[in-house]
């Protein structure tokens, strides 16, 4: 079950000589995770400590049960849009129930070995919705960044317009504190003496010290907005679950599960590239499922693999699940001993941190490069997914983006299927090699190249059913057909029946064992008769010559 830990043990990474590097990496990642966890919790519509609970429980369980020994899990920016919407509509209990359901879905996906499938969601869809999420997060933080009054509006464009109108009412001390925090997040790590200290931590500590000293009126803090952070560990509890709540939260739960699966597997792939490891996709989903089943029981919400924290772990020497475990323990110690100090943390500083998170999520350079270089169909999918994410709904955006990408893929696959007649000059080397000087009279040979599935069925039917002449025998070569689905099989059957009605006999040959088995199960071999299927083209040719001789005599 604990694949990552077992692999680390087998590789000798749990020996004493590796403890220090993983301890250091875990401490650094824990410190990095603290401001992010609080910021993501507040942005998701819950209390800041719930973000910390999520980082502790989710991070610990994913390190123990996940499929990547380098993965660091917790709350992430990608979830903010979905989680904030669920919290606003269904309350904190609804968010926790949706997270529990998402955990069950992720567990089933992993047990059902669907991890490898989820990894192949097309890049235009992923870039489109992550860039859209980045825009939404950026705009959603204007209120805390500029100290603006609460705005009305359900949809993005309504909120955006109201925020623009309220900008003249910005609170100057809040805005200056936010700008200073933003500058520290971006530029402080570039200074040699601060290179090893995370920018978000520097900004949060500096803003907290300034606010504690000057006590600016009107600057919202964790203490003024949430009453501070409770000192101690969370209590175990279960939200009230009813059948009606389960039904109404199915949609959000699937959205959380799918986004969590995508985010965690992307993070695991990044970790593999940076650390030279190879993760187990299905076990990673199982670990994510266990984590999301547990976090709501301790007051948390949805967790997934965090790319930035995973990268920080690897850059600082983490090479085993010990780093992820230490990261969770660091957050536990902070809760137990330093929680009272959080009361003066300005929300403007956390908003500045989320500004940088939103910028990183938008991947503007990658977005622009894709707009310039990708095929027009992919550009269309990218822009549609981005637009729907921002102006409609993330769930709708991902669903429509994936459907459009699938349709585009099927169109390309269908156009790659070739059904063509092979003339004597094309077959001359094979004919001579098999002792034939020419094709027998009244014999046509067609070859099918590519998968014969429902998208290519019409191409196949049109090519075979409209032969220019009516031969006595048609040989169909299936050597280059990797697979056939039920629509392809039904189309082949219909074509054979149409040709037989025109008194054209059909022979099939060269099918792979997999395709041959499907032809047999579909009853097509029974339809043409055992004598009209041949393992090789040479056998089909010899049988057609024998038939021609019998007919002539």
XYZ file of C-alpha atoms in Angstrom:
553
model
C 0.000 0.000 0.000
C 2.746 2.467 0.943
C 4.463 2.266 -2.444
C 6.487 5.472 -2.143
C 7.847 4.535 1.286
C 8.613 0.982 0.128
C 10.509 2.282 -2.906
C 12.403 4.776 -0.747
C 13.311 1.924 1.643
C 14.483 -0.310 -1.218
C 16.566 2.558 -2.636
C 18.195 3.096 0.770
C 16.761 6.614 1.113
C 15.428 6.003 4.635
C 18.924 5.394 6.043
C 20.350 7.778 8.618
C 22.641 9.531 6.128
C 19.542 10.859 4.278
C 17.692 12.081 7.377
C 19.283 15.546 7.576
C 18.570 16.561 3.975
C 14.932 15.461 4.239
C 14.590 17.160 7.630
C 15.875 20.446 6.175
C 13.661 20.150 3.089
C 10.621 19.326 5.226
C 11.179 22.319 7.519
C 11.553 24.693 4.552
C 8.465 23.331 2.802
C 6.486 23.544 6.053
C 7.441 27.198 6.426
C 6.547 27.865 2.773
C 3.227 26.066 3.213
C 2.125 28.131 6.219
C 1.206 31.431 4.487
C -0.075 29.622 1.409
C -2.333 27.336 3.455
C -3.867 30.279 5.282
C -4.277 32.288 2.067
C -5.903 29.380 0.225
C -8.194 28.707 3.176
C -9.424 32.309 3.318
C -9.805 32.487 -0.478
C -11.856 29.256 -0.386
C -14.353 30.840 1.994
C -13.252 29.123 5.218
C -11.074 30.054 8.190
C -7.273 30.289 7.822
C -6.647 27.482 10.325
C -8.679 25.125 8.117
C -6.120 25.655 5.395
C -3.393 24.647 7.861
C -5.381 21.560 8.939
C -5.682 20.585 5.271
C -1.933 20.957 4.724
C -1.171 18.847 7.822
C -3.580 15.959 7.256
C -3.472 15.962 3.446
C 0.309 16.370 3.333
C 0.926 13.590 5.838
C -1.404 11.034 4.229
C -0.287 11.688 0.645
C 3.346 11.259 1.722
C 2.413 7.961 3.406
C 0.048 6.484 0.815
C 0.724 8.348 -2.464
C 2.538 7.093 -5.532
C 5.343 9.689 -5.612
C 8.014 9.814 -2.941
C 8.624 13.525 -3.613
C 5.040 14.817 -3.655
C 3.949 17.519 -1.193
C 0.180 17.887 -0.878
C -2.154 20.413 0.648
C -4.587 23.149 -0.379
C -3.778 24.687 -3.774
C -4.753 27.697 -5.846
C -6.372 25.547 -8.517
C -9.117 24.584 -6.058
C -9.998 28.107 -4.928
C -12.625 28.832 -7.584
C -14.535 25.569 -7.082
C -14.239 25.540 -3.292
C -15.263 29.179 -2.855
C -18.350 28.528 -4.982
C -19.286 25.407 -2.996
C -18.780 27.216 0.323
C -20.882 30.197 -0.802
C -23.748 27.976 -1.962
C -23.660 25.037 0.457
C -21.716 26.304 3.465
C -18.602 24.856 5.123
C -20.405 21.585 5.893
C -21.312 21.274 2.221
C -17.673 21.844 1.257
C -16.540 19.102 3.623
C -19.181 16.649 2.385
C -18.164 17.373 -1.224
C -14.529 16.771 -0.235
C -15.433 13.425 1.370
C -17.264 12.389 -1.791
C -14.350 13.557 -3.946
C -12.028 11.440 -1.812
C -14.179 8.383 -2.470
C -14.199 9.117 -6.208
C -10.398 9.511 -6.285
C -10.011 6.244 -4.388
C -12.225 4.442 -6.915
C -10.311 6.000 -9.829
C -7.060 4.726 -8.380
C -8.378 1.248 -7.592
C -9.902 1.137 -11.091
C -6.442 1.962 -12.523
C -7.623 5.068 -14.368
C -4.647 7.185 -13.347
C -2.887 6.725 -16.668
C -5.993 7.906 -18.559
C -6.353 11.163 -16.607
C -2.744 12.085 -17.397
C -3.659 12.406 -21.061
C -6.113 15.315 -20.765
C -4.974 17.624 -23.615
C -2.661 20.529 -22.865
C -4.964 23.233 -24.335
C -7.659 22.244 -21.821
C -5.247 22.278 -18.857
C -3.605 25.577 -19.862
C -7.009 27.124 -20.597
C -8.588 26.365 -17.251
C -5.472 27.042 -15.144
C -5.027 30.440 -16.838
C -8.718 31.154 -16.254
C -8.386 30.186 -12.589
C -5.403 32.517 -12.319
C -7.467 35.446 -13.628
C -10.327 34.697 -11.228
C -7.997 34.420 -8.218
C -6.268 37.686 -9.137
C -9.523 39.637 -9.395
C -11.022 37.965 -6.306
C -8.149 39.307 -4.169
C -8.627 42.980 -5.124
C -10.930 43.508 -2.156
C -8.299 42.506 0.433
C -5.375 43.931 -1.556
C -6.863 47.418 -1.882
C -9.078 47.373 1.224
C -12.246 47.765 -0.829
C -15.803 47.329 0.451
C -17.607 44.067 -0.299
C -19.014 43.912 -3.831
C -22.210 42.334 -5.115
C -22.626 40.108 -8.150
C -22.809 36.439 -8.955
C -20.813 36.249 -12.165
C -17.223 37.241 -12.812
C -18.010 40.156 -15.109
C -20.419 41.627 -12.541
C -17.899 41.417 -9.710
C -15.133 42.760 -11.929
C -17.200 45.779 -12.973
C -18.202 46.565 -9.386
C -14.584 46.257 -8.243
C -13.467 48.677 -10.953
C -16.124 51.134 -9.834
C -15.055 50.859 -6.187
C -11.310 51.318 -6.825
C -11.471 55.054 -5.974
C -12.522 53.972 -2.460
C -9.284 52.038 -1.839
C -7.854 52.138 1.676
C -4.403 53.731 1.399
C -2.603 51.996 4.340
C -3.965 48.597 3.211
C -2.881 49.226 -0.387
C 0.621 50.375 0.611
C 1.034 47.353 2.888
C -0.137 45.077 0.074
C 2.260 46.664 -2.456
C 5.154 46.315 -0.031
C 4.222 42.665 0.562
C 3.995 42.029 -3.178
C 7.442 43.557 -3.690
C 8.888 41.368 -0.931
C 7.349 38.178 -2.354
C 8.870 38.924 -5.764
C 12.202 40.561 -5.011
C 13.338 39.473 -1.512
C 14.453 35.957 -2.618
C 16.709 37.610 -5.228
C 18.834 39.166 -2.492
C 21.829 37.027 -1.641
C 21.255 37.093 2.131
C 17.584 36.093 1.737
C 17.947 33.619 -1.113
C 17.150 30.612 1.055
C 14.125 32.221 2.748
C 10.733 31.810 0.999
C 9.351 35.086 -0.385
C 5.797 34.515 0.960
C 7.158 33.993 4.468
C 9.268 37.179 4.294
C 6.266 39.192 3.108
C 3.922 37.767 5.739
C 6.348 38.293 8.622
C 7.322 41.814 7.511
C 3.702 42.908 7.032
C 2.741 41.400 10.391
C 5.569 43.214 12.187
C 4.637 46.534 10.535
C 0.965 46.162 11.424
C 1.790 45.058 14.982
C 3.957 48.151 15.474
C 1.887 50.864 13.750
C -1.630 49.456 14.269
C -3.069 51.065 11.140
C -6.789 51.713 11.445
C -8.919 49.925 8.867
C -6.317 47.288 7.938
C -8.049 43.900 8.072
C -6.101 41.151 9.836
C -6.681 37.509 10.654
C -7.542 38.650 14.192
C -10.106 41.267 13.119
C -11.655 39.073 10.422
C -11.523 35.602 12.019
C -10.673 36.143 15.669
C -7.185 34.694 15.250
C -6.098 31.070 14.902
C -6.916 28.545 17.662
C -3.885 27.163 19.458
C -3.875 23.380 19.380
C -4.814 20.478 17.161
C -8.183 20.225 15.380
C -11.003 18.191 16.848
C -12.208 15.077 15.065
C -15.745 15.478 13.723
C -18.057 14.478 10.905
C -20.324 16.874 8.985
C -24.025 16.055 8.956
C -24.605 13.894 5.888
C -28.076 13.369 4.423
C -29.160 11.743 1.141
C -30.417 15.077 -0.213
C -27.056 16.753 0.471
C -25.193 13.905 -1.188
C -27.325 14.263 -4.318
C -26.972 18.044 -4.567
C -23.195 17.843 -4.070
C -22.469 15.143 -6.662
C -21.512 17.716 -9.301
C -19.094 19.690 -7.100
C -17.606 16.443 -5.764
C -16.806 15.185 -9.270
C -15.328 18.578 -10.158
C -13.098 18.518 -7.058
C -12.064 14.915 -7.758
C -11.199 15.510 -11.416
C -9.319 18.732 -10.744
C -7.512 17.103 -7.829
C -6.536 14.129 -10.001
C -5.226 16.364 -12.776
C -3.323 18.645 -10.396
C -1.755 15.826 -8.378
C -0.653 13.854 -11.454
C 0.780 16.979 -13.076
C 2.720 17.666 -9.894
C 3.957 14.058 -9.811
C 5.148 14.357 -13.425
C 7.005 17.580 -12.553
C 8.571 15.797 -9.571
C 9.702 12.929 -11.809
C 11.370 15.377 -14.190
C 13.153 17.237 -11.397
C 14.077 14.283 -9.208
C 14.641 11.515 -11.760
C 11.928 9.347 -10.196
C 8.941 7.487 -11.639
C 5.608 7.780 -9.858
C 2.714 5.315 -9.794
C -0.336 7.193 -11.139
C -2.936 4.849 -9.697
C -1.351 4.732 -6.249
C -1.110 8.528 -6.320
C -4.872 8.727 -6.831
C -5.396 6.248 -4.011
C -3.246 8.397 -1.715
C -5.130 11.535 -2.753
C -8.412 9.724 -2.140
C -7.384 8.669 1.385
C -6.225 12.221 2.138
C -9.485 13.798 0.999
C -11.524 11.278 2.952
C -9.620 12.255 6.098
C -9.105 16.049 5.860
C -12.816 16.951 6.370
C -12.871 14.842 9.541
C -10.272 17.230 11.024
C -11.886 20.459 9.848
C -10.016 20.646 6.550
C -11.118 20.641 2.933
C -9.880 19.439 -0.468
C -6.152 18.746 -0.847
C -4.041 17.765 -3.832
C -0.435 17.683 -4.998
C 1.083 21.177 -4.882
C 3.532 21.776 -7.721
C 5.328 24.761 -6.145
C 5.803 23.073 -2.746
C 6.859 19.802 -4.395
C 9.447 21.690 -6.457
C 10.662 23.484 -3.296
C 11.040 20.119 -1.579
C 13.206 18.739 -4.397
C 15.327 21.891 -4.740
C 16.147 21.753 -1.033
C 17.286 18.133 -1.075
C 14.122 16.168 -0.306
C 14.357 12.673 -1.797
C 11.927 10.555 0.247
C 8.482 10.748 1.907
C 10.257 11.778 5.125
C 10.328 15.377 3.853
C 6.549 15.424 3.403
C 6.043 13.940 6.871
C 8.383 16.532 8.430
C 6.518 19.311 6.556
C 3.285 18.219 8.264
C 4.950 18.009 11.687
C 6.387 21.533 11.286
C 2.873 22.871 10.721
C 1.660 20.990 13.802
C 4.387 22.636 15.924
C 3.494 26.067 14.523
C -0.143 25.503 15.494
C 0.793 24.383 18.990
C 3.291 27.124 19.851
C 2.977 30.094 17.448
C -0.748 30.327 16.654
C -1.386 33.464 18.779
C 1.122 35.435 16.678
C -1.097 35.041 13.609
C -3.717 37.517 14.828
C -1.876 40.520 13.344
C -1.239 38.987 9.902
C -2.794 41.471 7.416
C -5.149 39.977 4.842
C -3.498 42.357 2.358
C -0.234 40.398 2.710
C -2.016 37.123 1.989
C -3.732 38.764 -1.009
C -0.316 39.817 -2.315
C 0.882 36.209 -2.000
C -2.172 35.073 -3.975
C -1.426 37.687 -6.648
C 1.863 35.888 -7.280
C 0.143 32.476 -7.150
C -2.372 33.699 -9.748
C 0.421 34.989 -11.995
C 2.284 31.680 -11.809
C -0.917 29.729 -12.522
C -1.720 31.822 -15.588
C 1.492 30.670 -17.328
C 1.258 33.718 -19.584
C 4.347 32.840 -21.650
C 3.089 29.324 -22.314
C -0.398 30.677 -23.077
C 0.962 33.181 -25.621
C 3.278 30.586 -27.191
C 0.360 28.198 -27.635
C -1.719 30.955 -29.239
C 1.062 31.592 -31.762
C 2.209 28.066 -32.542
C -0.590 25.586 -31.885
C -2.946 24.381 -34.663
C -6.088 26.485 -35.005
C -8.330 23.782 -33.529
C -6.162 23.601 -30.395
C -6.133 27.398 -30.123
C -9.930 27.326 -30.308
C -10.130 24.735 -27.508
C -7.697 26.805 -25.413
C -9.704 30.032 -25.782
C -13.080 28.343 -25.253
C -11.865 26.615 -22.083
C -10.319 29.857 -20.811
C -13.433 31.915 -21.593
C -15.830 29.435 -20.006
C -13.637 29.161 -16.895
C -13.629 32.931 -16.378
C -17.146 33.865 -17.436
C -19.167 30.713 -16.801
C -18.097 27.831 -14.596
C -14.960 25.741 -14.158
C -16.856 22.435 -14.290
C -18.560 23.413 -17.551
C -15.248 24.690 -18.933
C -13.352 21.462 -18.237
C -16.189 19.242 -19.494
C -16.652 21.180 -22.733
C -12.899 21.517 -23.228
C -12.366 17.770 -22.877
C -15.336 16.978 -25.139
C -14.067 19.366 -27.832
C -10.566 17.892 -27.549
C -11.982 14.365 -27.866
C -14.018 15.320 -30.930
C -10.965 16.936 -32.491
C -8.885 13.853 -31.736
C -11.520 11.569 -33.273
C -11.676 13.778 -36.369
C -7.916 13.522 -36.771
C -7.977 9.770 -36.174
C -10.790 9.293 -38.672
C -8.939 11.297 -41.313
C -5.832 9.153 -40.733
C -7.678 5.961 -41.716
C -6.977 5.059 -45.353
C -9.013 2.546 -47.361
C -7.496 2.193 -50.809
C -7.361 -0.200 -53.708
C -4.045 -1.906 -54.362
C -3.286 -2.160 -58.071
C -1.160 -4.834 -59.724
C 1.846 -2.527 -59.905
C 1.569 -1.933 -56.135
C 1.384 -5.661 -55.481
C 4.042 -6.745 -57.997
C 6.789 -7.567 -55.432
C 4.362 -9.626 -53.333
C 2.884 -11.360 -56.371
C 6.308 -12.348 -57.718
C 7.475 -13.410 -54.240
C 4.489 -15.763 -54.002
C 4.935 -17.208 -57.506
C 2.151 -15.203 -59.191
C 2.612 -13.206 -62.353
C -0.539 -11.141 -61.961
C -3.781 -10.815 -60.024
C -6.396 -13.410 -60.965
C -9.172 -12.136 -63.230
C -12.069 -10.493 -61.408
C -10.146 -9.982 -58.160
C -9.770 -6.609 -56.444
C -7.552 -6.033 -53.407
C -8.238 -3.334 -50.822
C -6.078 -2.501 -47.811
C -7.244 -0.777 -44.631
C -4.661 1.309 -42.765
C -5.518 2.678 -39.338
C -8.007 1.961 -36.542
C -11.435 0.979 -37.809
C -13.577 2.705 -35.177
C -16.852 4.611 -35.260
C -15.192 7.828 -36.431
C -13.737 6.081 -39.499
C -16.703 3.836 -40.275
C -18.174 6.159 -42.907
C -14.833 6.438 -44.731
C -14.526 2.648 -44.837
C -18.117 2.098 -45.972
C -17.913 4.732 -48.694
C -14.615 3.392 -50.068
C -15.639 -0.269 -50.204
C -19.286 0.025 -51.137
C -18.577 2.169 -54.182
C -16.130 0.003 -56.155
C -16.060 1.214 -59.743
C -16.463 -2.273 -61.154
C -18.209 -5.357 -59.847
C -15.474 -7.983 -59.411
C -16.236 -11.567 -58.570
C -13.986 -11.398 -55.470
C -12.824 -8.662 -53.124
C -9.847 -9.290 -50.802
C -9.686 -6.963 -47.792
C -6.285 -6.783 -46.086
C -6.425 -5.942 -42.360
C -2.714 -6.133 -41.546
C -2.451 -2.441 -40.628
C -5.637 -2.266 -38.520
C -4.552 -2.037 -34.850
C -8.084 -2.283 -33.426
C -11.778 -2.277 -34.330
C -14.711 -1.146 -32.207
C -18.325 -2.337 -32.448
C -19.256 0.378 -34.952
C -16.352 -0.603 -37.185
C -17.355 -4.265 -36.929
C -20.986 -3.493 -37.734
C -19.943 -1.356 -40.700
C -17.716 -4.154 -42.007
C -20.608 -6.591 -41.686
C -22.965 -4.260 -43.540
C -20.423 -3.703 -46.339
C -19.952 -7.471 -46.741
C -23.734 -7.977 -46.986
C -24.060 -5.157 -49.547
C -21.274 -6.631 -51.670
C -22.790 -10.126 -51.467
C -26.094 -8.715 -52.666
C -24.143 -7.507 -55.717
C -22.765 -11.084 -56.017
C -19.282 -10.011 -54.951
C -17.566 -12.506 -52.701
C -15.410 -11.114 -49.845
C -12.224 -12.541 -48.348
C -10.533 -11.145 -45.241
C -6.874 -11.697 -44.452
C -3.905 -10.727 -42.259
C -5.849 -9.615 -39.169
C -3.836 -9.401 -35.959
C -4.775 -11.892 -33.196
C -6.637 -9.109 -31.369
C -8.639 -8.049 -34.428
C -9.205 -11.699 -35.430
C -10.751 -12.367 -32.024
C -13.122 -9.435 -32.443
C -14.104 -10.597 -35.945
C -14.891 -14.027 -34.523
C -16.937 -12.725 -31.583
C -18.877 -10.363 -33.846
C -19.883 -13.273 -36.131
C -18.164 -11.841 -39.206
C -15.982 -14.907 -39.757
C -19.134 -17.030 -39.611
C -20.783 -14.672 -42.114
C -18.053 -15.055 -44.767
C -17.333 -18.696 -43.939
C -14.143 -20.293 -42.651
C -12.761 -20.731 -46.192
C -12.862 -16.986 -46.823
C -10.591 -15.909 -43.995
C -6.839 -16.359 -44.417
C -3.920 -15.635 -42.145
C -1.805 -14.297 -45.030
C -2.331 -12.485 -48.291
C -0.535 -15.309 -50.154
C -3.108 -17.845 -48.908
C -5.981 -15.569 -49.908
C -4.431 -15.132 -53.361
C -3.915 -18.867 -53.867
C -7.489 -19.597 -52.762
C -8.819 -16.974 -55.201
C -6.852 -18.579 -58.064
C -8.211 -22.010 -57.185
C -11.739 -20.625 -57.207
C -11.121 -18.970 -60.555
C -9.927 -22.283 -62.032
C -12.994 -24.107 -60.701
C -15.277 -21.433 -62.152
C -13.495 -21.549 -65.549
C -13.732 -25.346 -65.781
